[in-house]
Coordinates of C-alpha atoms in Angstrom, one line a residue:
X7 CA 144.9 23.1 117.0
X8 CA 144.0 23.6 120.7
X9 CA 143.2 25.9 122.9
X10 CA 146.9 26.5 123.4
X11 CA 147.6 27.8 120.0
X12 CA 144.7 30.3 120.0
X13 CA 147.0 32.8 120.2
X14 CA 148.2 32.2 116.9
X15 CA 145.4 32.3 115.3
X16 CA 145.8 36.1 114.4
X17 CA 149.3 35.7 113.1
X18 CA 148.3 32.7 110.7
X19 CA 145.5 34.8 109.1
X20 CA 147.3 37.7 108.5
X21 CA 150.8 35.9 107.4
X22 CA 148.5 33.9 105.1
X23 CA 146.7 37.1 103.5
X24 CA 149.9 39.1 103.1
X25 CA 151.6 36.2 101.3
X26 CA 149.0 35.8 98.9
X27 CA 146.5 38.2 99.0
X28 CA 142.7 37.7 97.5
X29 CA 144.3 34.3 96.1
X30 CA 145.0 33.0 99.9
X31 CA 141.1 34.0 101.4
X32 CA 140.1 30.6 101.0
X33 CA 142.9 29.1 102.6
X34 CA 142.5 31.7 105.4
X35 CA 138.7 30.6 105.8
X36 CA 139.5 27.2 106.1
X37 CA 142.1 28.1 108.3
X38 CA 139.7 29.7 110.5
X39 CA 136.8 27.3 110.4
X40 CA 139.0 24.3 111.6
X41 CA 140.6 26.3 114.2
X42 CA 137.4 27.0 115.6
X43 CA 136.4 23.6 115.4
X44 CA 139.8 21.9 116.8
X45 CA 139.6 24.6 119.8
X46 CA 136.4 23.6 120.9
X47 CA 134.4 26.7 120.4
X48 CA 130.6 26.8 119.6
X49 CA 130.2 29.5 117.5
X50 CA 132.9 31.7 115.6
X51 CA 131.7 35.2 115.0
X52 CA 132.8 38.0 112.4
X53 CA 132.6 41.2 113.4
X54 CA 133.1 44.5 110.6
X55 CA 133.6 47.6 112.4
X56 CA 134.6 50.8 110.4
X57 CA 138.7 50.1 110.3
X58 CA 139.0 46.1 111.0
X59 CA 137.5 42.7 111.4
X60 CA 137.7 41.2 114.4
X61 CA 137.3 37.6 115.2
X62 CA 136.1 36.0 117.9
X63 CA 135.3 31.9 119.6
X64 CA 132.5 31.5 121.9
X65 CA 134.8 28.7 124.5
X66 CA 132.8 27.3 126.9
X67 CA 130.1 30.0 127.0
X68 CA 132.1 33.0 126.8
X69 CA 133.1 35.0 123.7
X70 CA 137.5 35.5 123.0
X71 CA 138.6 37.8 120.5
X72 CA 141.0 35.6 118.7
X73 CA 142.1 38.2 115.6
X74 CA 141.9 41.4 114.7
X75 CA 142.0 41.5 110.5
X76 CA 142.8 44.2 108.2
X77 CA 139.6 45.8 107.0
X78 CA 140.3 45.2 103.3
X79 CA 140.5 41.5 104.2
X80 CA 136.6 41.9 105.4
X81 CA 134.4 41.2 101.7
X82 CA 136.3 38.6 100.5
X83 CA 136.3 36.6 103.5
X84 CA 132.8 37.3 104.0
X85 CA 132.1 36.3 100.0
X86 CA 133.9 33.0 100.3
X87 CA 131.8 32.3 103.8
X88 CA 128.9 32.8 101.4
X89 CA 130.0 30.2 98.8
X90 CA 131.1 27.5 101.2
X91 CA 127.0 28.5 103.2
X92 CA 125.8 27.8 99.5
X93 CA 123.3 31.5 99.7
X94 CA 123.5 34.4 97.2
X95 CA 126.9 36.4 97.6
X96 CA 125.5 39.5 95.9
X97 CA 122.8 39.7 98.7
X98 CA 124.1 42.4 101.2
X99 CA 121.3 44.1 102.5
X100 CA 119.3 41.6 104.1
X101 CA 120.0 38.2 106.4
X102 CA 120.7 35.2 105.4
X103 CA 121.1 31.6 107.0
X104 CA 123.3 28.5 105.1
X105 CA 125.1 25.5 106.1
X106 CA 128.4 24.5 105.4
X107 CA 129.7 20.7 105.3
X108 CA 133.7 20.5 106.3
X109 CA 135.4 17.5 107.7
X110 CA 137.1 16.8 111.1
X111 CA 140.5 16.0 112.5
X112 CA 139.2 13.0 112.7
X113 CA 137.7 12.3 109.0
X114 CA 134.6 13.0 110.0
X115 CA 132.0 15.2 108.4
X116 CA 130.6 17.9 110.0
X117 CA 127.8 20.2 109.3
X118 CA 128.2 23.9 110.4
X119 CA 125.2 26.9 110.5
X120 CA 126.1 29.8 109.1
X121 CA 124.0 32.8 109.5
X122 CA 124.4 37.4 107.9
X123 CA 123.2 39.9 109.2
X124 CA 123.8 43.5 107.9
X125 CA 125.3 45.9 110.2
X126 CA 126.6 49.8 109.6
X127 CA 129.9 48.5 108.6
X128 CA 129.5 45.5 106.9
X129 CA 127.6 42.3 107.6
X130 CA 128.2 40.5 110.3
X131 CA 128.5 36.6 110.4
X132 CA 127.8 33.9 113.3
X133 CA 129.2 29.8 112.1
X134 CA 127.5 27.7 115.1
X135 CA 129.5 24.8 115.3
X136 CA 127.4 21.4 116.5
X137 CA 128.5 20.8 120.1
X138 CA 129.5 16.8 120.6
X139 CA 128.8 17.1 124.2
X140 CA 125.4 16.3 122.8
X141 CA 126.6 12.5 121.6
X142 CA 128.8 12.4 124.7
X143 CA 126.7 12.9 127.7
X144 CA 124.7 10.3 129.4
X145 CA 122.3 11.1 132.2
X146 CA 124.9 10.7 135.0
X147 CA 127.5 12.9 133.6
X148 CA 125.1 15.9 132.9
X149 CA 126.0 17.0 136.2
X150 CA 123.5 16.2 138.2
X151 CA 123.5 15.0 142.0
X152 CA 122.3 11.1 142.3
X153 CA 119.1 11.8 144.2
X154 CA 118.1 13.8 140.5
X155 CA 119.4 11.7 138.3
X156 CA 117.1 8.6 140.2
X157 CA 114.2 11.3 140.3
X158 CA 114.2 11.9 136.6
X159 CA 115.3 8.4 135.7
X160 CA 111.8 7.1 137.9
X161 CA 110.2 10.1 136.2
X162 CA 111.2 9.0 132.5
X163 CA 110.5 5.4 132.6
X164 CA 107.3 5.9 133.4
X165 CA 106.8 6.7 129.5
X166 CA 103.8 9.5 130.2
X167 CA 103.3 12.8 131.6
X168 CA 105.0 16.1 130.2
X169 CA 108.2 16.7 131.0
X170 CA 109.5 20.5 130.4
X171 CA 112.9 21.8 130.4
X172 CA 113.3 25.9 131.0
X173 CA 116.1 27.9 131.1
X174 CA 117.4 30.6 128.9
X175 CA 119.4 30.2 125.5
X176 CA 123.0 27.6 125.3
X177 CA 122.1 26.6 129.2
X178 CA 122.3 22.9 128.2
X179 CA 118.5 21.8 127.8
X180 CA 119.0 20.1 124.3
X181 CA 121.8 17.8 126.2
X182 CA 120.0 17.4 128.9
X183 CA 117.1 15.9 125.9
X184 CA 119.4 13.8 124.6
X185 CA 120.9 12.4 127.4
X186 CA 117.3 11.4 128.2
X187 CA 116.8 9.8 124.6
X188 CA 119.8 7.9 124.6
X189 CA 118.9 6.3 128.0
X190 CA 115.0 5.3 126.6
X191 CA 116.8 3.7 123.5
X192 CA 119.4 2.2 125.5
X193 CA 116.9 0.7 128.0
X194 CA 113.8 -0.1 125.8
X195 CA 115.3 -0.1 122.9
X196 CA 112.8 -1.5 120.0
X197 CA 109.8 -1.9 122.7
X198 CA 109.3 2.1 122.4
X199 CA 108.9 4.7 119.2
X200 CA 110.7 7.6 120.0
X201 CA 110.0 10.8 117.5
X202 CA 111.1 14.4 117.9
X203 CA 110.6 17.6 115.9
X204 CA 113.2 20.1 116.3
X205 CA 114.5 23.5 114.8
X206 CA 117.2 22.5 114.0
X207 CA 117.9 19.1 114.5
X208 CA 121.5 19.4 116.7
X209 CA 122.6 15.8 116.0
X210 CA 121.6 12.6 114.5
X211 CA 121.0 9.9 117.7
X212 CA 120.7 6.2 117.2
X213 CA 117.3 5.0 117.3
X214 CA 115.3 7.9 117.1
X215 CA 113.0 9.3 114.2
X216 CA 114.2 12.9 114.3
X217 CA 112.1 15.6 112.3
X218 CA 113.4 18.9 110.8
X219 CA 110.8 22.0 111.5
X220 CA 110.2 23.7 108.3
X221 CA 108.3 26.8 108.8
X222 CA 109.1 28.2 105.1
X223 CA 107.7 24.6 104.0
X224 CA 104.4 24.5 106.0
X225 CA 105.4 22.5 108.8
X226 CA 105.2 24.0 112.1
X227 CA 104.8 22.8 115.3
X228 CA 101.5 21.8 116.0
X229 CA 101.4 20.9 112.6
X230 CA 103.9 18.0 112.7
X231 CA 102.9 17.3 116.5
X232 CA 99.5 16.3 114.9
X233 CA 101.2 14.3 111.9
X234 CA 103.6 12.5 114.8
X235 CA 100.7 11.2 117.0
X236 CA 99.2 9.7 113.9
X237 CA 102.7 7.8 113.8
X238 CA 102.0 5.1 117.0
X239 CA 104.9 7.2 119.5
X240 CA 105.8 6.0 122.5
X241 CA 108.3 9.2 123.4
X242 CA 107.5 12.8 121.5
X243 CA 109.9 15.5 121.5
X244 CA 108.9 19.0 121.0
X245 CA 112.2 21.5 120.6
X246 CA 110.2 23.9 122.1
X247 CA 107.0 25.5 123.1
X248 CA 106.1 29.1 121.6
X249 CA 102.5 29.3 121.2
X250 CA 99.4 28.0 123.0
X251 CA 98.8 25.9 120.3
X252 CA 102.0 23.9 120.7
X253 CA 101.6 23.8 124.6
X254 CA 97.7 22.4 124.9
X255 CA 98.8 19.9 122.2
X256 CA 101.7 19.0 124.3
X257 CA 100.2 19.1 127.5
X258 CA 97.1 17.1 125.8
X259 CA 99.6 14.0 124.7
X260 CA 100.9 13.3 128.0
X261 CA 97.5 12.7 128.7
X262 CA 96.9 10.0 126.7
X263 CA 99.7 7.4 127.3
X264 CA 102.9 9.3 126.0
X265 CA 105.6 10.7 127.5
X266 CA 106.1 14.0 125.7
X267 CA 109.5 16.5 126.6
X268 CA 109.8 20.1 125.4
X269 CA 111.2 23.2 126.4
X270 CA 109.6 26.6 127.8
X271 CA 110.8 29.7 128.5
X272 CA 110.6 30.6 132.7
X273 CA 112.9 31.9 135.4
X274 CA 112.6 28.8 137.5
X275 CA 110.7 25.1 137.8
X276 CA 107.7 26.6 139.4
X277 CA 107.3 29.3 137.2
X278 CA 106.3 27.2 134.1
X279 CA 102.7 26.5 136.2
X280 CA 102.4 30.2 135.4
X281 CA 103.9 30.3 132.4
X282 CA 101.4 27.5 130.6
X283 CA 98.4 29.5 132.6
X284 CA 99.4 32.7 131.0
X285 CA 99.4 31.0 127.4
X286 CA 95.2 29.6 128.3
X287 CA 96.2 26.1 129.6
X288 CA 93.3 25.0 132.1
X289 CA 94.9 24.4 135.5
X290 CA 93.1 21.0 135.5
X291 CA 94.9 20.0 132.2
X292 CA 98.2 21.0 133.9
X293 CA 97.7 19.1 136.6
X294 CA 96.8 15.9 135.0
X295 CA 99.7 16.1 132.6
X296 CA 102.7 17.9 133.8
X297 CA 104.3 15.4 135.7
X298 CA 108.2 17.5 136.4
X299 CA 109.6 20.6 135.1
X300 CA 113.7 21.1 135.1
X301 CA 115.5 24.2 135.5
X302 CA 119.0 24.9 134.1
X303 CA 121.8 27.1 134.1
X304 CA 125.4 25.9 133.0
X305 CA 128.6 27.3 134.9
X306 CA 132.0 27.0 133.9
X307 CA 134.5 24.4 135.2
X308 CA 137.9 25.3 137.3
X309 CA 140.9 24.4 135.5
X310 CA 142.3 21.2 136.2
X311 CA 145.5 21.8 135.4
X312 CA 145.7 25.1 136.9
X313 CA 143.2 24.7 140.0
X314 CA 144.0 26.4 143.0
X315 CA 142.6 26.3 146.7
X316 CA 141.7 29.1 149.2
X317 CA 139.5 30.8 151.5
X318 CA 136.6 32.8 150.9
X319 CA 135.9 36.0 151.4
X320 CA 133.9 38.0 153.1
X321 CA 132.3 39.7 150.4
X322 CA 131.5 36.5 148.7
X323 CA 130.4 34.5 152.1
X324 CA 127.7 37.8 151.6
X325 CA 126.5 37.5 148.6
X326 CA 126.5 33.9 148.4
X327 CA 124.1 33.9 151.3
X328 CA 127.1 32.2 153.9
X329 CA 127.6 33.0 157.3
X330 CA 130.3 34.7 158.0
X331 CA 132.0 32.8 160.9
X332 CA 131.0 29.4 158.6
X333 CA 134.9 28.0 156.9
X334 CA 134.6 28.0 153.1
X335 CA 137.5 26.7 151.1
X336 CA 137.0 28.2 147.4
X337 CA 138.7 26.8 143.8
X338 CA 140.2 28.8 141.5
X339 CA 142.2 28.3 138.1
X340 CA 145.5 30.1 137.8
X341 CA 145.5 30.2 133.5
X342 CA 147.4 28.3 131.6
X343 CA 147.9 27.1 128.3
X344 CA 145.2 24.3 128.7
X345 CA 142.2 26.5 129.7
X346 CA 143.3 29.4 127.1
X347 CA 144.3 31.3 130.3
X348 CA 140.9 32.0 131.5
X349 CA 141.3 29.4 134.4
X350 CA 138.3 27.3 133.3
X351 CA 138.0 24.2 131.1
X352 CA 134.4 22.8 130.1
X353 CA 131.0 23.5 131.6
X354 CA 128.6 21.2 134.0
X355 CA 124.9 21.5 134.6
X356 CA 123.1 23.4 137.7
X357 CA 119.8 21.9 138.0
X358 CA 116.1 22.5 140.0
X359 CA 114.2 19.2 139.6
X360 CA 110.4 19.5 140.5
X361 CA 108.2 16.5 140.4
X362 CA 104.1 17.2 141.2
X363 CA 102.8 15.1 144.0
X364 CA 98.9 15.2 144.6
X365 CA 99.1 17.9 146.8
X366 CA 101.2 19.9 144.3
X367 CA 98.7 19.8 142.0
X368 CA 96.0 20.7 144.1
X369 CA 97.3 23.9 144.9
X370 CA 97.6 24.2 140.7
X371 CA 93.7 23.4 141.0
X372 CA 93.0 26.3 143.6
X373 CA 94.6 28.9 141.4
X374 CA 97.9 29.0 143.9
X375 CA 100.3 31.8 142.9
X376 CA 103.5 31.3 142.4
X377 CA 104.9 32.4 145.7
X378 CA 102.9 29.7 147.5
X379 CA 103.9 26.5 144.7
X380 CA 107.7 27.6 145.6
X381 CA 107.2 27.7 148.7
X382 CA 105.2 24.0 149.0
X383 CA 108.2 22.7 146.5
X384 CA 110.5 23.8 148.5
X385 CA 109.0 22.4 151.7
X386 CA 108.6 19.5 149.8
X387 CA 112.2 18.8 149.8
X388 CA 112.9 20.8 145.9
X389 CA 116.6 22.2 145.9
X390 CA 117.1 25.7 144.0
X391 CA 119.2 26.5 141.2
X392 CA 120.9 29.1 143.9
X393 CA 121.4 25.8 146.7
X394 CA 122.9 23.5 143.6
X395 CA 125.1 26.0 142.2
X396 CA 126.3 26.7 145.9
X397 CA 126.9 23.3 146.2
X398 CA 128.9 23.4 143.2
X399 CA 131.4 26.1 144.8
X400 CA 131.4 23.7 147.9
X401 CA 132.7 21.2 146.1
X402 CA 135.5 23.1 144.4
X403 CA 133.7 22.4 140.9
X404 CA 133.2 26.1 139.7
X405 CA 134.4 29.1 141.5
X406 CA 132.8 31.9 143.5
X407 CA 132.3 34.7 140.4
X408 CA 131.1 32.2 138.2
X409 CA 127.8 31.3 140.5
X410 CA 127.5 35.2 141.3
X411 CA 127.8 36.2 137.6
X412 CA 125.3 33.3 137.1
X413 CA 122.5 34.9 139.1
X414 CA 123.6 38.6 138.2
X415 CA 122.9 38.0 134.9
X416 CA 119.9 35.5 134.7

């Protein structure tokens, strides 16, 4: 299934339940779970409301209702989600998170995340599906103009210093991670130890001595950071940074001859000098350590199949920041069967790359504020998230309202 048969998706449930009642909810969950996965989404989410059950597919980024089920379909689909997630089925009143092993198209197996939640009509149930784009992207397909990609492939090889990735939640910093490992393994290959700790681990990469956090277990964080630097690393990955324990370790091992990569929460590149100052990093440990910081945001693709061509307008010259006499030709997809009629297909990376120079982290030293390291960056040559994803629109990548919605909303 693709997403041109989406629309059926609602029909097939329902014929199936009809025809065989309770006896044909596994076949309907199947059903469902391999439509998801065929279509491309990333997450499949079950929704109870007080007279149906509706279904919907995150596709690249945004949620689609797909069905709308009877309501007396809602327990027994939700009980057989519970069996195949392996958790208790008579547990209803508080969440629960499983994993459920199905197999591809292709023959493959593939692990998917299932999480409950109870909600005032029922409980509500998210199945993340692992996203391949993971495995498939390499550093120059991430999306990234030439001049960044030879920035962070300098930065990288370099094998010290802290790298940090920010952006908010699903705007591709876990790709952009693994693009990065699979270039160090491709390019050093067993000259270099390269160890990560993540929650969860997304996907199994060649090469790489990945580590599951297990916070019910005992092992956090800056517990198995300590326990990895006791394992000779060359490369440490850190999923993310929550706590000022996790950052001064971090920020600590890039002093010391590794090159360690994490993620932190922060509205821009700049920002994370505040960000690790807020959580009690010294500045002259950030200075010394932090050696770039990439923001991220991921927009959605025009259509191939559909695209279309024409001028601005005037509103959107506005609030894109354009001058109005200045000619801007615009992409747009029409909808068709190939982009599920939304008029985009896939999603691409908008990037702010900032490497420290000396007098960069001199003006860390002297207690800069933010304001002032932007503006130095920027001076500096630094391109914004808002001048990438512009240039984006320019070249008839992503449209007009996806950029706008992009900076509406983050």
């Amino acid at each position: 299934m693709d997403r041109s048969s989406i629309k059926d998706i609602e029909k097939n449930l329902i014929t199936l339940f009809e025809q065989g009642g309770e006896d044909a909810v596994p076949q309907m969950v199947d059903s469902l779970l391999s439509a998801g996965l065929n279509a491309g989404a990333t997450d499949i989410h079950l929704e109870c409301f007080r007279d149906s059950v509706l279904v919907k597919f995150r596709l690249d980024g945004k949620l689609h209702q797909v069905a709308r089920l009877p309501k007396k379909c809602q327990e027994n689909i939700i009980a057989r989600l519970k069996i195949l997630s392996k958790v208790a089925s008579f547990k209803t009143r508080e969440p629960q998170d499983g994993r459920i092993e199905i197999t591809s198209q292709s023959g493959e197996p593939v692990v998917l995340r299932s999480s409950f939640l109870p909600t005032l009509y029922g409980e509500k149930v998210v199945v993340r599906i692992p996203d391949p784009s993971h495995l498939q992207f390499e550093i120059d397909t991430l999306g990234m103009p030439s001049e960044l990609q030879d920035k962070l492939i300098t930065l990288v090889q370099s094998l010290q210093g802290t790298l940090l990735l920010t952006g908010p939640s699903s705007s591709g910093k876990t790709t952009t991670i693994y693009a990065i490992l699979k270039y160090l393994h491709k390019h050093f290959s067993e000259q270099i130890n390269i160890m990560t700790v993540e929650d969860p681990i997304e996907a199994s990469l060649d090469g790489v001595n990945q580590t599951q956090l297990d916070i019910a277990g005992g092992l956090d964080y800056p517990d198995a950071l300590k326990a990895m630097l006791r394992q000779d690393p060359n490369v440490l990955v850190v999923g993310e940074i929550r706590d000022a324990r996790t950052a001064r370790i971090c920020i600590e091992a890039g002093l010391t001859g590794h090159l360690v990569i994490s993620t932190i929460h922060s509205g821009e590149a700049v920002g994370v000098v505040s960000r690790l100052l807020n959580m009690g990093i010294e500045p002259f440990l950030i200075a010394s350590s932090l050696s770039g910081v990439i923001a991220q945001r991921l927009v959605r693709v025009v259509c191939r199949h559909c695209l279309t061509h024409r001028p601005a307008t005037a509103q959107e010259k506005y609030l894109l920041g354009i001058p109005e006499n200045e000619p801007l030709t615009v992409s747009e997809g029409k909808g068709c069967p190939n982009c599920n009629y939304s008029g985009f297909s896939g999603r691409t990376g908008i990037f702010e790359m900032l490497i420290l120079d000396k007098r960069f982290r001199d003006l860390i030293l002297r207690s800069s504020t933010t304001e002032q390291l932007r503006h130095y960056a920027i001076s500096r040559g630094m391109r914004t998230l808002r001048q990438n994803a512009l240039a984006k629109v320019r070249d008839g990548i992503t449209s007009p309202s996806e950029v706008l919605y992009l900076f509406i909303t983050h």
